[in-house]
């Protein structure tokens, strides 16, 4: 069976900076794949390339066997791709429920269109997603009044409104306290096991990686430095050196 996501030889330059150079990786259907690497190694750039945020300079990106590297963000989203951001993006003045409702893709074509389309089904899904995220008691609460970790949960919920096949998460646990990290791990495992959504997760916390990912790629200087099981990666001397070498 073809992989759900197949990245082959992707190169992305910003002027003289080669942010990604000949990166290849695969995410199997139903899997959870991790992406690690020191700051500046090109992880977020790769996500931006996959979601269609910017054109790539070389290589190919296929979703479910279909080439997507020349499509744009909304077209790729419609094919079943969603992402969360390294800097959390929720609408602070809106309630949790409203945050989910405005995340439905066709809302951008006009809020009215959504309201006349199938409000009941959309609202029902939003409630279901908030339950899954453990935010059912915060439906009407302003997102700005949630804890940072809860905002992370909400942002993942927003991505789920799209009913994606593949969800890309950019450092979902960064800056989150240990108790909330466990909630995030539980949510991600649920999303994968119960909703059948495939995950590609950028994550620095190896404890989280060990609990989540079946396979991990490590980037350094825009290329794949190592790949393997989380146990293999944590024991890999080149990986350890890349991380230590990146420290001031
Ligand atoms: N929009 C951009 N314009 C110019 N340079 C960029 C841009 N985005 C990323 N870069 C550069 O690409 C490299 C990789 O960055 P990034 O993908 O954000 O790394 P990571 O997410 O692994 O920390 C860095 O040198 C960064 O400065
Ligand atoms: Mg990044």
Short mmCIF file of C-alpha atoms in Angstrom, two decimals, residues 1-236:
data_model
loop_
_atom_site.label_atom_id
_atom_site.label_comp_id
_atom_site.label_asym_id
_atom_site.label_seq_id
_atom_site.Cartn_x
_atom_site.Cartn_y
_atom_site.Cartn_z
CA UNK A 1 0.00 0.00 0.00
CA UNK A 2 1.25 3.50 -0.74
CA UNK A 3 2.10 5.69 2.23
CA UNK A 4 -0.38 8.38 3.19
CA UNK A 5 2.35 11.00 2.92
CA UNK A 6 5.41 10.59 0.78
CA UNK A 7 8.05 13.32 0.68
CA UNK A 8 10.83 12.76 -1.86
CA UNK A 9 13.93 14.85 -2.30
CA UNK A 10 12.33 18.09 -1.13
CA UNK A 11 14.52 21.18 -1.29
CA UNK A 12 13.45 24.63 -0.13
CA UNK A 13 15.67 27.71 -0.26
CA UNK A 14 15.15 31.19 1.15
CA UNK A 15 17.61 33.30 -0.82
CA UNK A 16 20.98 31.84 0.13
CA UNK A 17 19.61 29.76 3.02
CA UNK A 18 18.92 26.13 2.15
CA UNK A 19 16.26 25.32 4.77
CA UNK A 20 15.49 21.85 3.39
CA UNK A 21 17.85 19.91 1.17
CA UNK A 22 16.75 16.69 -0.52
CA UNK A 23 14.51 15.55 2.35
CA UNK A 24 12.70 12.24 1.94
CA UNK A 25 10.33 10.77 4.47
CA UNK A 26 7.23 8.59 4.56
CA UNK A 27 4.21 8.51 6.84
CA UNK A 28 2.22 5.26 6.62
CA UNK A 29 -1.58 5.18 6.79
CA UNK A 30 -2.68 5.21 10.43
CA UNK A 31 0.82 5.79 11.78
CA UNK A 32 2.33 8.32 14.14
CA UNK A 33 5.65 9.59 12.85
CA UNK A 34 7.92 11.96 14.76
CA UNK A 35 10.16 14.71 13.43
CA UNK A 36 12.95 16.03 15.64
CA UNK A 37 16.03 18.17 15.12
CA UNK A 38 17.75 21.20 16.64
CA UNK A 39 16.27 24.67 16.21
CA UNK A 40 16.77 25.91 12.67
CA UNK A 41 17.15 22.39 11.22
CA UNK A 42 14.21 22.93 8.86
CA UNK A 43 11.27 21.18 10.55
CA UNK A 44 8.72 23.98 10.31
CA UNK A 45 9.83 24.77 6.76
CA UNK A 46 9.09 21.17 5.79
CA UNK A 47 5.59 21.46 7.31
CA UNK A 48 5.02 24.71 5.41
CA UNK A 49 6.07 22.99 2.18
CA UNK A 50 3.77 20.02 2.81
CA UNK A 51 0.71 22.17 3.51
CA UNK A 52 1.32 24.31 0.42
CA UNK A 53 2.25 27.50 2.24
CA UNK A 54 5.15 28.08 -0.12
CA UNK A 55 6.39 26.43 -3.32
CA UNK A 56 9.30 24.00 -3.09
CA UNK A 57 12.42 24.28 -5.24
CA UNK A 58 12.82 20.56 -5.94
CA UNK A 59 11.32 17.20 -5.08
CA UNK A 60 7.83 15.82 -4.77
CA UNK A 61 5.17 15.55 -2.08
CA UNK A 62 2.35 13.04 -2.44
CA UNK A 63 -0.73 12.67 -0.27
CA UNK A 64 -2.38 9.28 -0.68
CA UNK A 65 -0.49 8.81 -3.94
CA UNK A 66 -1.52 12.19 -5.36
CA UNK A 67 1.09 14.86 -6.09
CA UNK A 68 0.26 17.96 -4.03
CA UNK A 69 3.45 20.01 -4.23
CA UNK A 70 1.99 22.41 -6.76
CA UNK A 71 -1.37 22.82 -5.05
CA UNK A 72 -2.26 25.65 -2.70
CA UNK A 73 -3.18 25.60 0.99
CA UNK A 74 -7.00 25.38 0.65
CA UNK A 75 -6.81 22.72 -2.06
CA UNK A 76 -4.48 20.58 0.05
CA UNK A 77 -6.65 21.11 3.13
CA UNK A 78 -9.63 19.85 1.15
CA UNK A 79 -7.70 16.68 0.34
CA UNK A 80 -7.50 15.94 4.07
CA UNK A 81 -4.51 17.74 5.50
CA UNK A 82 -4.57 19.88 8.64
CA UNK A 83 -1.85 21.41 10.81
CA UNK A 84 -1.24 23.17 14.09
CA UNK A 85 1.31 25.93 14.58
CA UNK A 86 4.42 26.25 16.71
CA UNK A 87 2.99 29.56 17.99
CA UNK A 88 -0.51 28.65 19.15
CA UNK A 89 -3.21 30.36 17.09
CA UNK A 90 -6.60 30.59 18.77
CA UNK A 91 -9.04 33.49 18.65
CA UNK A 92 -8.76 34.85 22.18
CA UNK A 93 -11.98 36.85 22.26
CA UNK A 94 -14.11 34.00 20.94
CA UNK A 95 -15.50 31.13 22.97
CA UNK A 96 -14.09 27.63 22.54
CA UNK A 97 -17.16 26.63 20.57
CA UNK A 98 -16.84 29.65 18.26
CA UNK A 99 -13.16 28.87 17.70
CA UNK A 100 -14.13 25.46 16.38
CA UNK A 101 -16.99 26.79 14.24
CA UNK A 102 -14.78 29.31 12.44
CA UNK A 103 -12.24 26.57 11.74
CA UNK A 104 -14.55 24.77 9.35
CA UNK A 105 -12.92 25.44 5.97
CA UNK A 106 -15.92 26.79 4.06
CA UNK A 107 -16.51 29.41 6.77
CA UNK A 108 -13.86 31.44 5.02
CA UNK A 109 -16.22 31.68 2.06
CA UNK A 110 -18.61 33.46 4.43
CA UNK A 111 -19.89 32.77 7.88
CA UNK A 112 -23.44 33.03 6.59
CA UNK A 113 -22.83 30.19 4.15
CA UNK A 114 -21.89 27.91 7.00
CA UNK A 115 -24.85 28.93 9.10
CA UNK A 116 -27.27 28.10 6.32
CA UNK A 117 -25.50 24.93 5.28
CA UNK A 118 -25.66 22.42 8.12
CA UNK A 119 -25.36 24.24 11.41
CA UNK A 120 -26.65 21.36 13.48
CA UNK A 121 -24.08 18.89 12.16
CA UNK A 122 -21.23 21.37 12.46
CA UNK A 123 -22.17 22.38 16.00
CA UNK A 124 -22.59 18.73 16.94
CA UNK A 125 -19.14 17.96 15.62
CA UNK A 126 -17.69 20.92 17.52
CA UNK A 127 -19.21 19.63 20.78
CA UNK A 128 -17.89 16.15 20.06
CA UNK A 129 -14.40 17.52 19.39
CA UNK A 130 -14.46 19.57 22.63
CA UNK A 131 -15.48 16.43 24.54
CA UNK A 132 -12.62 14.51 22.97
CA UNK A 133 -10.22 17.30 23.94
CA UNK A 134 -11.56 17.31 27.51
CA UNK A 135 -12.85 20.87 27.07
CA UNK A 136 -16.56 20.07 27.33
CA UNK A 137 -16.87 22.24 30.45
CA UNK A 138 -15.39 25.24 28.63
CA UNK A 139 -17.74 25.56 25.63
CA UNK A 140 -18.66 29.18 26.31
CA UNK A 141 -15.36 30.24 27.88
CA UNK A 142 -13.21 32.78 26.03
CA UNK A 143 -10.15 31.07 24.56
CA UNK A 144 -7.94 33.77 26.09
CA UNK A 145 -9.07 32.65 29.55
CA UNK A 146 -7.94 29.05 29.03
CA UNK A 147 -4.59 27.89 30.36
CA UNK A 148 -1.79 27.68 27.79
CA UNK A 149 -2.08 23.88 27.71
CA UNK A 150 -5.84 24.07 27.19
CA UNK A 151 -5.26 26.48 24.31
CA UNK A 152 -3.02 23.82 22.76
CA UNK A 153 -5.85 21.28 23.15
CA UNK A 154 -8.26 23.75 21.58
CA UNK A 155 -5.95 24.38 18.65
CA UNK A 156 -5.79 20.65 17.97
CA UNK A 157 -9.59 20.58 18.16
CA UNK A 158 -9.73 23.36 15.56
CA UNK A 159 -7.60 21.28 13.21
CA UNK A 160 -9.97 18.33 13.70
CA UNK A 161 -12.99 20.30 12.44
CA UNK A 162 -11.56 19.78 8.97
CA UNK A 163 -11.90 15.98 9.42
CA UNK A 164 -8.34 15.50 8.20
CA UNK A 165 -6.74 12.21 7.19
CA UNK A 166 -3.35 13.58 8.15
CA UNK A 167 -2.62 16.04 10.94
CA UNK A 168 0.73 17.83 11.22
CA UNK A 169 1.55 19.10 14.71
CA UNK A 170 4.35 21.62 15.22
CA UNK A 171 5.72 21.23 18.77
CA UNK A 172 2.34 20.52 20.44
CA UNK A 173 3.81 20.25 23.95
CA UNK A 174 6.32 23.13 23.86
CA UNK A 175 5.93 25.32 26.96
CA UNK A 176 3.22 23.08 28.41
CA UNK A 177 3.38 21.84 32.03
CA UNK A 178 3.96 18.10 32.64
CA UNK A 179 0.37 17.30 33.70
CA UNK A 180 -1.03 18.97 30.60
CA UNK A 181 1.58 17.20 28.47
CA UNK A 182 -0.01 13.91 29.55
CA UNK A 183 -3.44 15.23 28.46
CA UNK A 184 -1.99 16.19 25.11
CA UNK A 185 -0.41 12.76 24.66
CA UNK A 186 -3.74 11.13 25.53
CA UNK A 187 -5.58 13.33 23.04
CA UNK A 188 -3.12 12.61 20.25
CA UNK A 189 -3.30 8.86 20.89
CA UNK A 190 -7.11 9.06 20.87
CA UNK A 191 -7.16 11.01 17.65
CA UNK A 192 -4.96 8.38 16.09
CA UNK A 193 -6.59 5.25 17.51
CA UNK A 194 -10.26 6.27 17.66
CA UNK A 195 -10.59 8.70 14.78
CA UNK A 196 -8.05 6.91 12.59
CA UNK A 197 -6.14 10.11 11.85
CA UNK A 198 -2.50 9.74 10.83
CA UNK A 199 -0.06 12.05 12.65
CA UNK A 200 3.25 13.69 11.82
CA UNK A 201 4.54 15.39 14.97
CA UNK A 202 7.43 17.80 15.49
CA UNK A 203 8.49 17.34 19.10
CA UNK A 204 11.63 17.99 21.11
CA UNK A 205 10.52 16.12 24.20
CA UNK A 206 11.85 12.57 23.74
CA UNK A 207 9.66 11.24 26.54
CA UNK A 208 6.64 12.35 24.49
CA UNK A 209 8.17 10.89 21.33
CA UNK A 210 8.73 7.54 23.06
CA UNK A 211 5.07 7.40 24.06
CA UNK A 212 3.68 8.50 20.73
CA UNK A 213 5.73 7.79 17.68
CA UNK A 214 6.30 4.48 15.94
CA UNK A 215 9.07 5.96 13.80
CA UNK A 216 11.18 9.09 14.04
CA UNK A 217 13.15 11.21 11.58
CA UNK A 218 15.85 13.56 12.83
CA UNK A 219 16.76 16.61 10.75
CA UNK A 220 20.00 18.56 10.98
CA UNK A 221 20.99 21.45 8.72
CA UNK A 222 18.02 20.79 6.47
CA UNK A 223 18.72 17.13 5.77
CA UNK A 224 17.66 13.81 7.32
CA UNK A 225 20.45 12.95 9.75
CA UNK A 226 18.94 9.74 11.13
CA UNK A 227 15.74 7.72 11.17
CA UNK A 228 14.43 4.77 13.13
CA UNK A 229 12.40 3.76 16.16
CA UNK A 230 12.34 6.29 19.03
CA UNK A 231 14.67 3.98 20.98
CA UNK A 232 17.15 3.82 18.10
CA UNK A 233 17.03 7.58 17.62
CA UNK A 234 17.62 8.43 21.28
CA UNK A 235 20.66 6.14 21.28
CA UNK A 236 22.05 7.47 17.98
#
